[in-house]
């Protein structure tokens, strides 16, 4: 039995590998791990959101195929984008997703032919690279370097590659580097995309997790953005609905229409109770956004302070629910460090090279542990003397 050749470019997820390593560690040592690897929020949605979901699940009529978004859903998306970002959207400029990961994995099937070039940042969230490959597209990487504050240097993209590129993925606040981009970058990006006729896909999953009093923005709020691109937004981090799988794709009408045609042949819409919960989140769930952001900022501060005291200096993330940390020089790469850290401390992090070659000297830590467990992790690291 032969599998498809396209599968040759894929390996098991790093998170599956880490899960197996954790299980092996626990079975051998009898010790529990403290897991900073997977960015799965442990802050629950507002009670009103869960109540609407609970009540909607008990309505028999809600178990039919959804097919399309509820009109109330589109209305809520329109109002949220208008009130939050001052972006005016028409109903044919939006589509709901089963989590933003859906678009990141299948949109390229609608927009790219085999061999088309997609520009992807490196380090990258894994599906940024895998999604184009599923469609048979060729990926060209754009380095995100610390000396440039992890902002893409558009003027350093090879012009011949830019001329051939079909799409470009951009994401700020960025996972995994936690960087944010200045307004000037988006202005340059729009001009760059127009010059080379490139469709921009901006992943904006972390716009509500920006720290130290700053406010996240939408790519679409910049003049000309809708002419060349789309934006993904997610209910996972903003409203704690990660397992409910709900996101939106908004922006350029032509791209939305093309993707909508593909989706209409692939699924039957978003489960209606989840749509109702999403409407409640957009209409009345805003009270928790500030407290959620503050909780992640407090964890960031606690992690940086506690780990600094044991010799691991980590720069404070300006945004997202992660920390991006450099590994000690004595380790060959981030895989070696991750394995040694788990073996000696039971602390689990994600090796940066799982996000691309430019992550080789880094690891990512998800701020999904309470402050008490963050301090326990620091104490274990101290006892291990890894940073002595």
XYZ file of C-alpha atoms in Angstrom:
388
model
C 0.000 0.000 0.000
C 1.563 3.283 -1.111
C 0.808 6.634 0.409
C 0.693 9.915 -1.522
C 4.043 11.456 -2.408
C 2.959 14.725 -0.816
C 3.249 12.992 2.563
C 7.009 12.695 2.086
C 7.442 16.304 3.200
C 5.589 15.757 6.492
C 6.698 14.324 9.815
C 4.840 13.720 13.051
C 3.945 16.903 14.909
C 6.527 18.153 17.405
C 3.735 18.206 19.986
C 3.086 14.503 19.450
C 6.790 13.855 19.902
C 6.872 15.915 23.102
C 3.794 14.097 24.419
C 5.563 10.766 23.947
C 8.693 12.114 25.636
C 6.600 13.281 28.594
C 4.929 9.889 28.943
C 8.275 8.128 28.864
C 9.740 10.540 31.441
C 6.811 10.080 33.834
C 6.826 6.297 33.530
C 10.592 6.072 34.136
C 10.901 8.593 36.948
C 7.482 8.663 38.573
C 7.659 12.483 38.454
C 5.108 14.803 36.913
C 6.108 17.278 34.238
C 5.469 21.019 34.151
C 4.417 21.595 30.574
C 5.075 24.866 28.728
C 4.963 23.307 25.268
C 1.440 23.485 23.831
C -0.261 26.870 23.579
C -3.658 25.614 24.727
C -5.283 28.310 26.903
C -6.220 27.294 30.437
C -8.334 30.407 31.010
C -12.010 29.524 30.558
C -14.487 31.572 28.513
C -16.783 33.996 30.272
C -19.708 32.191 31.967
C -22.207 33.856 29.610
C -20.471 32.278 26.602
C -20.559 28.820 28.155
C -24.194 29.332 29.180
C -25.246 30.189 25.619
C -23.387 27.143 24.326
C -25.001 24.947 26.965
C -28.503 26.188 26.204
C -28.007 25.983 22.429
C -26.855 22.388 22.646
C -30.241 21.446 24.169
C -32.188 22.793 21.171
C -32.882 19.875 18.767
C -33.127 22.142 15.707
C -29.507 23.205 16.193
C -28.252 19.785 15.119
C -29.065 20.318 11.453
C -26.377 21.257 8.916
C -25.457 24.901 9.313
C -24.368 25.257 5.628
C -23.744 29.015 5.988
C -23.031 31.433 8.787
C -26.012 32.712 10.733
C -26.920 36.296 9.724
C -26.459 37.241 13.383
C -22.937 35.802 13.235
C -21.949 37.952 10.288
C -23.567 40.979 11.894
C -21.581 40.410 15.075
C -18.312 40.048 13.111
C -19.078 43.265 11.221
C -19.759 45.213 14.399
C -16.733 43.783 16.234
C -14.321 44.713 13.439
C -15.877 48.164 13.174
C -15.796 48.862 16.903
C -12.455 47.227 17.630
C -10.351 48.100 14.576
C -12.442 50.740 12.760
C -12.544 48.362 9.779
C -15.738 48.315 7.694
C -16.585 44.866 6.304
C -19.377 43.775 4.001
C -20.908 40.324 4.411
C -19.164 39.060 1.274
C -15.834 40.024 2.827
C -16.097 37.487 5.645
C -16.363 33.765 6.190
C -16.391 31.664 9.377
C -13.862 28.920 10.000
C -13.537 25.843 12.157
C -10.659 27.624 13.842
C -8.159 29.745 11.900
C -6.077 26.573 11.421
C -8.669 25.494 8.839
C -7.798 28.342 6.492
C -4.080 27.984 7.138
C -4.277 24.352 6.028
C -6.729 24.545 3.109
C -6.839 28.086 1.687
C -3.803 27.389 -0.479
C -5.747 24.657 -2.282
C -8.008 27.434 -3.557
C -5.305 29.984 -4.341
C -2.179 28.089 -5.399
C -1.262 25.674 -8.133
C 1.532 23.117 -7.649
C 4.871 24.884 -7.888
C 3.550 28.349 -7.003
C 5.719 30.198 -4.492
C 4.463 31.169 -1.031
C 6.629 33.429 1.137
C 6.689 32.253 4.748
C 8.467 33.761 7.777
C 11.100 31.676 9.598
C 10.618 30.919 12.496
C 7.011 30.058 11.682
C 3.948 28.472 13.214
C 4.181 24.977 11.638
C 0.998 25.145 9.535
C 2.358 28.307 7.846
C 4.797 26.035 6.047
C 2.688 22.881 5.899
C -0.441 24.517 4.452
C 1.218 25.597 1.178
C 2.948 22.214 0.919
C -0.410 20.422 1.129
C -1.369 22.332 -2.016
C 1.921 21.450 -3.710
C 3.203 25.005 -3.501
C 6.876 25.828 -3.006
C 7.828 27.642 0.205
C 10.460 30.373 0.294
C 11.421 31.524 3.777
C 11.831 35.078 5.081
C 14.220 35.185 8.076
C 12.970 36.723 11.335
C 16.120 37.852 13.128
C 16.537 39.188 16.646
C 18.653 42.102 15.407
C 15.648 43.232 13.338
C 13.218 42.722 16.227
C 11.896 39.713 14.269
C 10.286 41.983 11.644
C 10.388 40.774 8.031
C 12.891 42.763 5.960
C 10.952 43.189 2.741
C 13.870 44.859 0.956
C 15.974 41.738 1.486
C 13.594 39.420 -0.372
C 15.181 38.349 -3.657
C 13.422 40.251 -6.436
C 13.223 37.247 -8.730
C 11.492 35.266 -5.982
C 9.171 38.196 -5.245
C 8.165 38.368 -8.915
C 7.207 34.685 -8.880
C 5.511 34.661 -5.466
C 1.754 34.042 -5.369
C 1.103 34.545 -1.653
C 2.821 35.704 1.521
C 2.030 34.763 5.120
C 2.536 37.450 7.760
C 1.649 37.249 11.448
C 2.044 39.930 14.108
C 1.862 39.634 17.064
C 4.054 36.727 16.074
C 4.076 33.106 17.136
C 6.666 31.928 18.124
C 8.908 35.035 18.447
C 6.246 37.143 20.253
C 7.240 40.194 18.177
C 4.956 43.029 17.103
C 5.466 45.074 13.947
C 5.422 48.875 13.593
C 2.842 50.654 11.444
C 5.562 51.449 8.900
C 6.005 47.730 8.215
C 2.361 47.282 7.201
C 2.500 50.345 4.965
C 5.603 48.951 3.247
C 4.016 45.477 3.076
C 0.969 46.746 1.201
C 3.120 48.566 -1.334
C 5.351 45.512 -1.715
C 2.362 43.222 -2.316
C 0.871 45.609 -4.876
C 4.185 45.908 -6.710
C 4.624 42.154 -7.082
C 0.936 41.141 -7.203
C 1.154 39.020 -4.055
C -1.837 38.015 -1.918
C -1.102 38.624 1.771
C -2.543 36.321 4.437
C -2.245 38.012 7.840
C -2.788 35.813 10.889
C -4.004 38.061 13.693
C -4.765 35.489 16.393
C -3.031 37.437 19.171
C -4.227 41.016 18.636
C -5.926 41.024 22.061
C -2.833 39.731 23.880
C -0.609 42.809 23.622
C 1.043 43.857 26.853
C 2.227 46.904 28.788
C -0.675 49.145 27.835
C -0.271 48.815 24.075
C -3.151 47.905 21.761
C -3.092 45.391 18.913
C -4.194 46.404 15.435
C -5.674 44.819 12.338
C -3.758 44.560 9.072
C -6.993 45.579 7.347
C -7.026 48.927 9.135
C -4.186 50.105 6.889
C -5.121 51.812 3.621
C -5.092 49.463 0.654
C -4.881 46.260 2.691
C -8.187 44.845 1.452
C -7.011 45.283 -2.124
C -4.250 42.713 -1.646
C -5.025 40.594 1.372
C -7.084 38.844 3.983
C -6.865 38.451 7.736
C -7.537 35.527 10.035
C -8.826 36.074 13.545
C -9.542 33.550 16.250
C -11.844 33.008 19.210
C -9.326 30.619 20.768
C -7.049 33.050 22.584
C -9.295 36.113 22.833
C -12.257 34.291 24.354
C -10.751 31.013 25.621
C -12.733 28.973 23.073
C -9.797 26.966 21.678
C -11.563 23.596 21.726
C -14.761 25.017 20.244
C -12.924 25.705 16.945
C -14.195 29.026 15.655
C -12.389 31.656 13.635
C -12.968 34.168 10.875
C -11.374 34.981 7.535
C -12.043 38.547 6.389
C -10.824 40.921 3.710
C -10.443 40.790 -0.063
C -13.745 39.797 -1.722
C -12.148 37.769 -4.508
C -10.123 35.639 -2.116
C -13.094 35.159 0.225
C -15.337 34.133 -2.681
C -12.758 31.690 -4.021
C -12.233 30.112 -0.614
C -15.965 30.012 0.069
C -16.437 27.984 -3.115
C -13.834 25.476 -1.951
C -15.324 25.257 1.540
C -18.817 24.702 0.168
C -17.519 21.479 -1.348
C -15.686 20.385 1.802
C -17.908 20.955 4.836
C -21.378 21.828 6.071
C -20.643 24.894 8.147
C -19.990 25.602 11.822
C -22.085 23.725 14.420
C -24.881 26.167 15.267
C -24.401 26.127 19.074
C -20.774 27.175 18.542
C -21.953 30.016 16.311
C -24.353 31.164 19.001
C -21.539 31.047 21.557
C -19.377 33.070 19.152
C -22.107 35.672 18.762
C -22.334 35.966 22.542
C -18.548 36.353 22.725
C -18.481 39.151 20.151
C -21.532 40.925 21.557
C -21.019 40.551 25.310
C -17.723 38.754 25.957
C -15.478 41.799 25.979
C -15.321 42.099 29.754
C -12.934 39.176 30.014
C -10.493 40.343 27.328
C -8.638 42.746 29.608
C -8.430 40.282 32.493
C -7.215 37.511 30.169
C -4.518 39.763 28.737
C -3.498 40.833 32.250
C -3.284 37.212 33.381
C -0.853 36.382 30.580
C 1.166 39.525 31.296
C 1.394 38.562 34.976
C 2.581 35.081 33.999
C 5.125 36.580 31.621
C 6.489 38.798 34.384
C 6.569 35.927 36.869
C 8.348 33.632 34.416
C 10.979 36.189 33.424
C 11.661 37.134 37.046
C 11.779 33.577 38.416
C 13.877 32.169 35.568
C 16.255 35.144 35.634
C 17.000 34.390 39.285
C 18.177 30.881 38.358
C 20.367 32.079 35.487
C 18.054 31.853 32.475
C 17.502 35.370 31.155
C 14.386 35.632 28.987
C 13.351 38.882 27.336
C 9.844 40.016 28.211
C 7.418 39.268 25.394
C 5.633 42.364 24.094
C 2.629 40.215 23.076
C 1.101 36.732 22.622
C 0.835 33.934 25.199
C 4.431 32.779 24.753
C 8.026 33.518 25.657
C 10.843 33.086 23.136
C 14.020 32.144 24.967
C 17.608 31.672 23.877
C 19.255 28.398 24.940
C 22.686 28.062 26.606
C 25.654 28.100 24.232
C 26.911 24.670 25.296
C 23.981 22.870 23.650
C 24.239 21.796 20.023
C 20.676 22.875 19.253
C 17.259 23.417 20.805
C 16.292 19.729 20.509
C 19.289 18.744 22.611
C 18.453 21.405 25.183
C 14.756 20.451 25.299
C 15.582 16.789 25.947
C 18.158 17.606 28.633
C 15.852 20.107 30.330
C 13.038 17.549 30.508
C 15.344 14.774 31.710
C 16.875 16.876 34.482
C 13.855 18.947 35.553
C 10.624 17.591 34.061
C 10.062 21.037 32.543
C 8.737 20.763 28.980
C 9.343 23.425 26.335
C 9.098 23.416 22.532
C 12.389 23.369 20.593
C 12.656 26.414 18.373
C 13.932 24.517 15.355
C 10.512 22.870 15.126
C 9.499 26.336 13.900
C 12.280 26.569 11.322
C 16.065 26.772 11.042
C 16.151 30.292 12.487
C 14.752 28.897 15.727
C 17.666 26.531 16.308
C 19.104 28.532 19.239
C 15.733 29.170 20.902
C 12.850 27.445 22.657
C 9.253 28.562 23.027
C 7.447 28.539 26.361
C 3.641 28.805 26.437
C 2.302 30.859 29.339
C -0.304 28.225 30.179
C 0.845 27.458 33.726
C -0.258 29.330 36.831
C 2.310 31.461 38.624
C 2.749 28.855 41.365
C 3.767 26.225 38.790
C 6.035 28.727 37.025
C 7.881 29.200 40.303
C 8.060 25.415 40.816
C 9.609 25.080 37.371
C 12.208 27.715 38.216
C 13.081 25.878 41.414
C 13.568 22.608 39.515
C 15.813 24.379 37.003
C 17.824 25.859 39.841
C 18.388 22.425 41.392
C 19.455 20.983 38.032
C 22.285 23.542 37.761
C 21.811 23.640 33.966
C 22.424 27.384 34.023
C 25.160 27.393 36.647
